[in-house]
PDB file of N, CA, C and O in Angstrom:
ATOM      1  N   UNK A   1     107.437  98.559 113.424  1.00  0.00           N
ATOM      2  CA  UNK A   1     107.580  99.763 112.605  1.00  0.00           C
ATOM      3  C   UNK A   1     108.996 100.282 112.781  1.00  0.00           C
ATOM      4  O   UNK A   1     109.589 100.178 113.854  1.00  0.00           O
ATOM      5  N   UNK A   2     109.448 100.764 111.853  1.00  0.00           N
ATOM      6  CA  UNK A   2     110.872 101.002 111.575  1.00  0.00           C
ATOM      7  C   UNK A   2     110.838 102.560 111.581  1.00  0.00           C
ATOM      8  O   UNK A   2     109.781 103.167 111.752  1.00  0.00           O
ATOM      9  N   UNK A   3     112.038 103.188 111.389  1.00  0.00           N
ATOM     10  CA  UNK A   3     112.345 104.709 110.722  1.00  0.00           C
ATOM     11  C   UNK A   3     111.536 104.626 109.397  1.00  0.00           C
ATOM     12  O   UNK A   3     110.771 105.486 108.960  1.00  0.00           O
ATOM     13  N   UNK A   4     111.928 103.130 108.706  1.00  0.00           N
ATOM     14  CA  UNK A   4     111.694 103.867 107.079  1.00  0.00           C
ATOM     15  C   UNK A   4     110.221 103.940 107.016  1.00  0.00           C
ATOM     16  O   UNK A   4     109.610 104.780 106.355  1.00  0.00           O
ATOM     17  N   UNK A   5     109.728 103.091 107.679  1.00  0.00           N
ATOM     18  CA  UNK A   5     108.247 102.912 107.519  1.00  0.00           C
ATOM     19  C   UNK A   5     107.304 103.929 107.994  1.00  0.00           C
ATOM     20  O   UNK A   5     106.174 103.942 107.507  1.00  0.00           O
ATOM     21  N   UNK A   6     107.756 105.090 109.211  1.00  0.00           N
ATOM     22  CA  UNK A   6     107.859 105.933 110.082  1.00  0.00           C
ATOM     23  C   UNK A   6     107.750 107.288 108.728  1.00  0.00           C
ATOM     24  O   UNK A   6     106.775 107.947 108.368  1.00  0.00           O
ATOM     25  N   UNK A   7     109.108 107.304 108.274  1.00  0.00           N
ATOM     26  CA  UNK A   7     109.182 108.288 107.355  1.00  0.00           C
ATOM     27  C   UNK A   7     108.214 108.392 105.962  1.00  0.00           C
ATOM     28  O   UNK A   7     107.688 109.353 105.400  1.00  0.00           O
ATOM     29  N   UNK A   8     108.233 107.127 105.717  1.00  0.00           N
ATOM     30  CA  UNK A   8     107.103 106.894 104.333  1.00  0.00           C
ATOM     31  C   UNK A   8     105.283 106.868 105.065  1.00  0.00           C
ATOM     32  O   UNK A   8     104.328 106.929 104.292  1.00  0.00           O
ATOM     33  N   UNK A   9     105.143 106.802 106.121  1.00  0.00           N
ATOM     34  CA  UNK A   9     103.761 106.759 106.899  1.00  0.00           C
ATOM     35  C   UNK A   9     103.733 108.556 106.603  1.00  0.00           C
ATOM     36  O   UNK A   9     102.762 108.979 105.976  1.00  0.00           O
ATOM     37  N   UNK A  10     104.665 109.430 107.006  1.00  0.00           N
ATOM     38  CA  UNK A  10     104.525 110.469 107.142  1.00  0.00           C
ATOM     39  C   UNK A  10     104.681 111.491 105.783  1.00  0.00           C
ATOM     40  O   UNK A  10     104.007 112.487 105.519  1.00  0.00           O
ATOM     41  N   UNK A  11     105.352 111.135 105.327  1.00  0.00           N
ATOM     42  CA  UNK A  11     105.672 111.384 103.876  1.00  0.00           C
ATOM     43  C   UNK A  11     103.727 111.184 103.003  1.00  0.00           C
ATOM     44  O   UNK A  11     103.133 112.016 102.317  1.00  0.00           O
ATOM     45  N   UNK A  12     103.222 109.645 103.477  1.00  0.00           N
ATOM     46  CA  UNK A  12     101.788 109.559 103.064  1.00  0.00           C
ATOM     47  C   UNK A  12     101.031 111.101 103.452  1.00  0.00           C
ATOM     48  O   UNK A  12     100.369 111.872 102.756  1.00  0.00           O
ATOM     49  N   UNK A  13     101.390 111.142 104.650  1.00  0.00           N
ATOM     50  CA  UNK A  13     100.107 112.450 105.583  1.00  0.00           C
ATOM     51  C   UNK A  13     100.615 113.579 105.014  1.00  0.00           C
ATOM     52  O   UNK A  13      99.790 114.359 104.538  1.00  0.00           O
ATOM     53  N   UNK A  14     101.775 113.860 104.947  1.00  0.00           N
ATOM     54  CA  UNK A  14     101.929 115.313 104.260  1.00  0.00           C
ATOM     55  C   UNK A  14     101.456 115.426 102.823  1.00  0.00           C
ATOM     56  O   UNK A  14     101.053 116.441 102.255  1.00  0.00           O
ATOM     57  N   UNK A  15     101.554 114.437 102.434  1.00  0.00           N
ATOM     58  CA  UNK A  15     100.816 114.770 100.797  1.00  0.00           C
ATOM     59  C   UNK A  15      99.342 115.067 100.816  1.00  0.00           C
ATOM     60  O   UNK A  15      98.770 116.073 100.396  1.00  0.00           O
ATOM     61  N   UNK A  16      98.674 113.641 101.571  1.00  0.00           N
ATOM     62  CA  UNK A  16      97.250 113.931 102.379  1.00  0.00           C
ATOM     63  C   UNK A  16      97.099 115.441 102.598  1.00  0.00           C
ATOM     64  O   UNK A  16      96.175 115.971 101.981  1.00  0.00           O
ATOM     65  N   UNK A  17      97.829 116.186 103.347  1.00  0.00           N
ATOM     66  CA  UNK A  17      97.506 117.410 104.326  1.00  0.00           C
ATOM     67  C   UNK A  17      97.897 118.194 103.428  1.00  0.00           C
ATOM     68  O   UNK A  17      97.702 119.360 103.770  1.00  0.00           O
ATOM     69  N   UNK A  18      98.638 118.036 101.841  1.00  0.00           N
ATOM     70  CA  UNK A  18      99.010 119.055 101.418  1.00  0.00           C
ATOM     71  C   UNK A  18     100.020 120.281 101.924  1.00  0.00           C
ATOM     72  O   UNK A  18     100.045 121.490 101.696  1.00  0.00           O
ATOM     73  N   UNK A  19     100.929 119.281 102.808  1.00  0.00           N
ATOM     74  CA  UNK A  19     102.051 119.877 102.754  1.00  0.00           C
ATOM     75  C   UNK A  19     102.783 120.500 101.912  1.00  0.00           C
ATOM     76  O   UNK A  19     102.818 120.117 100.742  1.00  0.00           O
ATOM     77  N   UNK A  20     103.779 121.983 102.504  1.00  0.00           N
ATOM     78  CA  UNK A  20     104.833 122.027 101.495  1.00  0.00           C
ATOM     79  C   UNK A  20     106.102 121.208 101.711  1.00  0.00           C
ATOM     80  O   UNK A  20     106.301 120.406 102.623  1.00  0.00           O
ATOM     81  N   UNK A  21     106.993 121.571 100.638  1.00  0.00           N
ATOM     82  CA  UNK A  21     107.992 120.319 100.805  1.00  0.00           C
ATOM     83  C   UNK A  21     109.113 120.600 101.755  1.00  0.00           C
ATOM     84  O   UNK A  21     110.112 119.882 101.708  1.00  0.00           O
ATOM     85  N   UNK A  22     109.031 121.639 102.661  1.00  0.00           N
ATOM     86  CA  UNK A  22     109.792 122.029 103.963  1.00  0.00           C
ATOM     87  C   UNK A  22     108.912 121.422 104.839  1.00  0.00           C
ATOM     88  O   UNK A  22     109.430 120.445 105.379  1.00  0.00           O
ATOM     89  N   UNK A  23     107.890 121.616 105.145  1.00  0.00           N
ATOM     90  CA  UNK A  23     107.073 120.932 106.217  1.00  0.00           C
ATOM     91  C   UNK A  23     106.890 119.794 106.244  1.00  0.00           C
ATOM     92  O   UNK A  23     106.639 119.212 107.299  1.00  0.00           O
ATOM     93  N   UNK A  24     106.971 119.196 105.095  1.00  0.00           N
ATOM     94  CA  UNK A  24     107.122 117.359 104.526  1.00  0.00           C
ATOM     95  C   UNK A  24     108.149 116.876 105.081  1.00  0.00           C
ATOM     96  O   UNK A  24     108.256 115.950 105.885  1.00  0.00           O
ATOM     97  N   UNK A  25     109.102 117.723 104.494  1.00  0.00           N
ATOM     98  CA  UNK A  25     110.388 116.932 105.262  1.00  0.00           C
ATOM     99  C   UNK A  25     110.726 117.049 106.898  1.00  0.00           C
ATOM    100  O   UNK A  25     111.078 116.159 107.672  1.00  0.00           O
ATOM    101  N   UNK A  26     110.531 118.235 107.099  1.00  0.00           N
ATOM    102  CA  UNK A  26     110.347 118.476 108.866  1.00  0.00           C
ATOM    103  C   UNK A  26     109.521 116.942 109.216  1.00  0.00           C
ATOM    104  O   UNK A  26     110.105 115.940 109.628  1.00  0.00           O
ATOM    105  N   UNK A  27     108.219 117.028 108.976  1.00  0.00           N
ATOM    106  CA  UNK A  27     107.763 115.676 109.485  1.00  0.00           C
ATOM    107  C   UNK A  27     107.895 114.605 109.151  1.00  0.00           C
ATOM    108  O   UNK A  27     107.308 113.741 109.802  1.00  0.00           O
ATOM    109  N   UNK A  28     108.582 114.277 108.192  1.00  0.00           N
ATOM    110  CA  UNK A  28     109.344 113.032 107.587  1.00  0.00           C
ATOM    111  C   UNK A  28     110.370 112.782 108.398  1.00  0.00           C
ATOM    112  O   UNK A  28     110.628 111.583 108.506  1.00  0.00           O
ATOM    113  N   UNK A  29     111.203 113.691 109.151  1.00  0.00           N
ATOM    114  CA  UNK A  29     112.377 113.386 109.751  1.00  0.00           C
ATOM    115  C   UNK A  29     112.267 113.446 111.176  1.00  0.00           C
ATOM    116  O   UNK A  29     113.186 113.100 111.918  1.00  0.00           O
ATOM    117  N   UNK A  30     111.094 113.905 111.600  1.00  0.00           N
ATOM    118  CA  UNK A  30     110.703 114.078 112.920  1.00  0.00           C
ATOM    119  C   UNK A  30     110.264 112.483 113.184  1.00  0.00           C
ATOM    120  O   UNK A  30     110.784 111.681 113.960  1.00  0.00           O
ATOM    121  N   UNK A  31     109.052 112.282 112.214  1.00  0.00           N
ATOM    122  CA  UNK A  31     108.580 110.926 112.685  1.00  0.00           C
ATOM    123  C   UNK A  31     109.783 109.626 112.813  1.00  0.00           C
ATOM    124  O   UNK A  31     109.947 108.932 113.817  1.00  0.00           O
ATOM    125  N   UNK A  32     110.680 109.498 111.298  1.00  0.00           N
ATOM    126  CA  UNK A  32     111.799 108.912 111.487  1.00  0.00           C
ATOM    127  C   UNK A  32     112.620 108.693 112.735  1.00  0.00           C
ATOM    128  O   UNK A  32     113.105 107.584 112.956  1.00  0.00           O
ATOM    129  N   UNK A  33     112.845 109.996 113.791  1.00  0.00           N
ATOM    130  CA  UNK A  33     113.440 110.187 114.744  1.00  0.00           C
ATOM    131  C   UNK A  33     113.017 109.683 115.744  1.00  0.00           C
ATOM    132  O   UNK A  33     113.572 108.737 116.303  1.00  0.00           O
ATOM    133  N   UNK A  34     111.860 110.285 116.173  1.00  0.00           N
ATOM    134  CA  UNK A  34     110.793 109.378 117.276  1.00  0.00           C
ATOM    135  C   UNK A  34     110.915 108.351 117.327  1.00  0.00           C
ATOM    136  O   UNK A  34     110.959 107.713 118.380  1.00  0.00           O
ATOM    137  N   UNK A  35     111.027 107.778 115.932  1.00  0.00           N
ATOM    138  CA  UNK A  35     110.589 105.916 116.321  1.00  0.00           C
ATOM    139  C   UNK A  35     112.225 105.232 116.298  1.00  0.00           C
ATOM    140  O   UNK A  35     112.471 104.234 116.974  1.00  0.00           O
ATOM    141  N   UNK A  36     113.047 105.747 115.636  1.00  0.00           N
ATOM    142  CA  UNK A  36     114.435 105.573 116.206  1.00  0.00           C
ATOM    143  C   UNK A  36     114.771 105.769 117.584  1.00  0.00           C
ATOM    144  O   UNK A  36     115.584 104.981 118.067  1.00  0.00           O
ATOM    145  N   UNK A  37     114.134 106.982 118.550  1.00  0.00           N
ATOM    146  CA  UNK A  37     114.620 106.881 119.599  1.00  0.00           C
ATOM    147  C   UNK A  37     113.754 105.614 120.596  1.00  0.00           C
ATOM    148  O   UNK A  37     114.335 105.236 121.613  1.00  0.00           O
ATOM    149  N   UNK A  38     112.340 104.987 120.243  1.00  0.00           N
ATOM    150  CA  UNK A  38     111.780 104.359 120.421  1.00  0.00           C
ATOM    151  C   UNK A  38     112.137 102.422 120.653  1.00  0.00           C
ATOM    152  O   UNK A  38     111.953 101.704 119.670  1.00  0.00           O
ATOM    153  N   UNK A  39     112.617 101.797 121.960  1.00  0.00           N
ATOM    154  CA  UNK A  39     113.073 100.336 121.800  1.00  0.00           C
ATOM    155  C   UNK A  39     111.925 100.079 121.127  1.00  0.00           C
ATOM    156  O   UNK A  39     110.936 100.810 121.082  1.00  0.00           O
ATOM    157  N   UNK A  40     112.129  98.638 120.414  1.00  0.00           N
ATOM    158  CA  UNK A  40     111.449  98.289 119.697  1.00  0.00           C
ATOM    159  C   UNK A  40     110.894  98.217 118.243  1.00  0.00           C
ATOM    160  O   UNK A  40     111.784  98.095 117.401  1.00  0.00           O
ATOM    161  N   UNK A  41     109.705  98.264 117.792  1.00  0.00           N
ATOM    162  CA  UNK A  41     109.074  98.282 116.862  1.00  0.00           C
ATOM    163  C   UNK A  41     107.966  98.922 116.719  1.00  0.00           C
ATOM    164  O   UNK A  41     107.040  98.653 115.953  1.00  0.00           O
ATOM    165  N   UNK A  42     108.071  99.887 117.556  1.00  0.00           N
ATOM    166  CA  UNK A  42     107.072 101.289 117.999  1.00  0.00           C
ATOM    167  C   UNK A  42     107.409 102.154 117.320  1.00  0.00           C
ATOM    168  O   UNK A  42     108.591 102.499 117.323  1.00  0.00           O
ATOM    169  N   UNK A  43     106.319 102.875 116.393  1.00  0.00           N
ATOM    170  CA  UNK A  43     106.017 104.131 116.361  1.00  0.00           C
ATOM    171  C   UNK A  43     106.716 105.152 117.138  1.00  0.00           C
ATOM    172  O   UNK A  43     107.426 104.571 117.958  1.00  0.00           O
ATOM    173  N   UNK A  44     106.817 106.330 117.229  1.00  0.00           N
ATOM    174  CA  UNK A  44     107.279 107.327 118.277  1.00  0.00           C
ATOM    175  C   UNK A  44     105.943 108.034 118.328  1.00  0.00           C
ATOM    176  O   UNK A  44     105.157 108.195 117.394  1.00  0.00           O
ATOM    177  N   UNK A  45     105.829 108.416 119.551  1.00  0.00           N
ATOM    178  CA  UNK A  45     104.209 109.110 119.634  1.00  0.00           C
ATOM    179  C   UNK A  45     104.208 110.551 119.070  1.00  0.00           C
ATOM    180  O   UNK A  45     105.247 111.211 119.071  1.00  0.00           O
ATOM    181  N   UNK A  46     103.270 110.943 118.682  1.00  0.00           N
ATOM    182  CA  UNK A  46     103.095 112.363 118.300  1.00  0.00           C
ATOM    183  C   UNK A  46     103.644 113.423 119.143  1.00  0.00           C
ATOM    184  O   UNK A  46     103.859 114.369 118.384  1.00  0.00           O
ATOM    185  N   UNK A  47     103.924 113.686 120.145  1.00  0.00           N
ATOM    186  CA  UNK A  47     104.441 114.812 121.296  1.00  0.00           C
ATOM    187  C   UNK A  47     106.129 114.485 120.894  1.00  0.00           C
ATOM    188  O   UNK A  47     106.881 115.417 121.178  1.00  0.00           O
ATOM    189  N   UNK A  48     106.611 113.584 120.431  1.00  0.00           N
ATOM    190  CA  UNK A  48     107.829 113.319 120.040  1.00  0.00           C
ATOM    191  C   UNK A  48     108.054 113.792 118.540  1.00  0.00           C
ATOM    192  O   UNK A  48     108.966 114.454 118.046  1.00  0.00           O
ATOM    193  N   UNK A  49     107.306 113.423 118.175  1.00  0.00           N
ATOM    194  CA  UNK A  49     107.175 113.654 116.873  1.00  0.00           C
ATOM    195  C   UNK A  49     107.603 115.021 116.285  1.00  0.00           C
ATOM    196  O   UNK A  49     108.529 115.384 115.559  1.00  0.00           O
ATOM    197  N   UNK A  50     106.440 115.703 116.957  1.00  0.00           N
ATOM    198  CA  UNK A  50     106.854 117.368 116.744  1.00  0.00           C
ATOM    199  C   UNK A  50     107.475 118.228 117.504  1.00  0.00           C
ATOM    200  O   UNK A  50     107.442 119.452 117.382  1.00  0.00           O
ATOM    201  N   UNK A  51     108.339 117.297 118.702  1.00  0.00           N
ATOM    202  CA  UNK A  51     109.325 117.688 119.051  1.00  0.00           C
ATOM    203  C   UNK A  51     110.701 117.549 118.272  1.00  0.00           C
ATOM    204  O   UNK A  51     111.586 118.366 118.529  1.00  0.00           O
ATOM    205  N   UNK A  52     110.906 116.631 117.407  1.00  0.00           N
ATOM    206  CA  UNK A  52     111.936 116.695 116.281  1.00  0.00           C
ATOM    207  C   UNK A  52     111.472 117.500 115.441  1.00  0.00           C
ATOM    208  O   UNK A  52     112.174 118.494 115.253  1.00  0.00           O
ATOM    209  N   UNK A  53     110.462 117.423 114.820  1.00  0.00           N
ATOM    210  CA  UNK A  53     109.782 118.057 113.457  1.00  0.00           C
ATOM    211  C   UNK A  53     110.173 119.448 113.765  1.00  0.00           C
ATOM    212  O   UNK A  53     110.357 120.230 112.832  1.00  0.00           O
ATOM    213  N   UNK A  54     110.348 119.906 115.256  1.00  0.00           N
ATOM    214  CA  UNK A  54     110.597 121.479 115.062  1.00  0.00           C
ATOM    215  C   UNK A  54     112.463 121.954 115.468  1.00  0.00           C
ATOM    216  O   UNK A  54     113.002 123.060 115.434  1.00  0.00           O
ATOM    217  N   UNK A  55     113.042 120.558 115.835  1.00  0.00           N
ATOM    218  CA  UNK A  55     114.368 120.652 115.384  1.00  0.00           C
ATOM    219  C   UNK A  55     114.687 120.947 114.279  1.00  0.00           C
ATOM    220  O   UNK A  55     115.626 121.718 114.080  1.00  0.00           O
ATOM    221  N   UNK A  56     113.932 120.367 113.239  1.00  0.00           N
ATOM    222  CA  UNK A  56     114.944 120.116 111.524  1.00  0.00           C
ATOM    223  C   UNK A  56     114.940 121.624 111.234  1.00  0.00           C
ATOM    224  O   UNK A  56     114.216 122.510 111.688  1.00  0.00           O
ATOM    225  N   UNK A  57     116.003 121.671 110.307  1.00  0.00           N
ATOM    226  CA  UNK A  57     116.476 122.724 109.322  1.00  0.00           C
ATOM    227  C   UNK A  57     116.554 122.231 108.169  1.00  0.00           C
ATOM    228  O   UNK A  57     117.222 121.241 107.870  1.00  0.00           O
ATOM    229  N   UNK A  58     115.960 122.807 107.525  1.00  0.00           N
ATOM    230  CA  UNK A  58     115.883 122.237 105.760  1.00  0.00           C
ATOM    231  C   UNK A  58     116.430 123.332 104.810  1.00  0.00           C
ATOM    232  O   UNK A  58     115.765 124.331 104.536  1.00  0.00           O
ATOM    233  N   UNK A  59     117.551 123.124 104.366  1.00  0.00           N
ATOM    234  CA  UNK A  59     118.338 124.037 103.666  1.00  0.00           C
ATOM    235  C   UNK A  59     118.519 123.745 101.909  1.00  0.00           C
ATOM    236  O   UNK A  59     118.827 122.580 101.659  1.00  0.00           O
ATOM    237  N   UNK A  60     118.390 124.497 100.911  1.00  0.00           N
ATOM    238  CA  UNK A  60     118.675 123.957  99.861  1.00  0.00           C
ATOM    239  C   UNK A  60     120.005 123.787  99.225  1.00  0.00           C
ATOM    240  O   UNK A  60     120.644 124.838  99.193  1.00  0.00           O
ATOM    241  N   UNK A  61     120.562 122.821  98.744  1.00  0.00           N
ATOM    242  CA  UNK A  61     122.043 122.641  98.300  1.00  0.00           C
ATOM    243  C   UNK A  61     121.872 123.085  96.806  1.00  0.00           C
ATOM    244  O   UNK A  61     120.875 122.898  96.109  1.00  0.00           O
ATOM    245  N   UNK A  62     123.170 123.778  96.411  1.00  0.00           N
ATOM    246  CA  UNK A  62     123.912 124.115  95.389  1.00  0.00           C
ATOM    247  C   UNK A  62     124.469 123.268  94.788  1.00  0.00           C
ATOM    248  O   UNK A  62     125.667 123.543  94.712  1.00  0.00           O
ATOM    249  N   UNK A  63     124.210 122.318  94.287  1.00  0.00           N
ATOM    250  CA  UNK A  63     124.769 120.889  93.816  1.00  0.00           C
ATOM    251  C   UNK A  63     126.145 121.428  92.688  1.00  0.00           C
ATOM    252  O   UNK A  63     126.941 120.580  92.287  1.00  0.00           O
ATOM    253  N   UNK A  64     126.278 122.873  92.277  1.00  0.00           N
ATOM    254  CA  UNK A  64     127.134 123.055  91.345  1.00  0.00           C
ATOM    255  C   UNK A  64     128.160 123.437  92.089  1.00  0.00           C
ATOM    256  O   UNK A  64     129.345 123.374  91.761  1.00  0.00           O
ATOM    257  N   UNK A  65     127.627 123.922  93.314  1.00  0.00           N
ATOM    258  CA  UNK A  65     129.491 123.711  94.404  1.00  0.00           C
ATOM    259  C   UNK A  65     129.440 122.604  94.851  1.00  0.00           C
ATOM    260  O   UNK A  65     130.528 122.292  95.333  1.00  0.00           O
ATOM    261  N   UNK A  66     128.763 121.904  94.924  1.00  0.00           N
ATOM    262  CA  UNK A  66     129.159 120.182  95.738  1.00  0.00           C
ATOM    263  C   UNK A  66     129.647 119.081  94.999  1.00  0.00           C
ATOM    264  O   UNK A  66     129.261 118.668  93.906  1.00  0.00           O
ATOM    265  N   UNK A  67     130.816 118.531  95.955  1.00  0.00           N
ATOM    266  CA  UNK A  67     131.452 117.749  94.777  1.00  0.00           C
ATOM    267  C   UNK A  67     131.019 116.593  95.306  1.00  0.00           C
ATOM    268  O   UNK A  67     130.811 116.586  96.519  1.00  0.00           O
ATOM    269  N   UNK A  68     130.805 115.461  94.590  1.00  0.00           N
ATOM    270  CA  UNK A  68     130.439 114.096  95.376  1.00  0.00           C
ATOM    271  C   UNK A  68     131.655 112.986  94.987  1.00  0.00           C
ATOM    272  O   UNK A  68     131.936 112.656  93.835  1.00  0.00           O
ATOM    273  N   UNK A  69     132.080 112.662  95.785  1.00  0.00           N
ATOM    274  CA  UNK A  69     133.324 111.614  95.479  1.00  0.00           C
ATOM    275  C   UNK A  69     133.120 110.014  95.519  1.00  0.00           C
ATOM    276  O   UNK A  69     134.069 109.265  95.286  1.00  0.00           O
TER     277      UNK A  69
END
């Protein structure tokens, strides 16, 4: 199991759980993280999990000030 697979596993459960799309992404990027910090092809366990999930900051961008080059 990878990040991406990690993030799309979790991305599944928040839709399941009826997440909103701040809490989706919190655990989309939490699980991602876990299993990145994880050797291997492991999962990151849940106690990891929502130990990132309550790192993230999810901010919305202004795409009409952002320039993309």
């Amino acid at each position: 199991v990878g990040a991406g697979d990690a993030l799309v596993g979790a991305m599944a459960c928040a839709l399941v759980s009826q997440y909103n799309r701040e809490e989706s992404l919190k655990l989309m990027v939490g699980a991602a993280t876990a299993t990145i910090e994880r050797e291997g092809t492991v999962m990151g366990d849940l106690d990891k999990i929502r130990y990132f999930e309550n790192k993230v900051t999810v901010e919305q961008l202004d795409l009409a000030k952002t320039t993309l080059a």
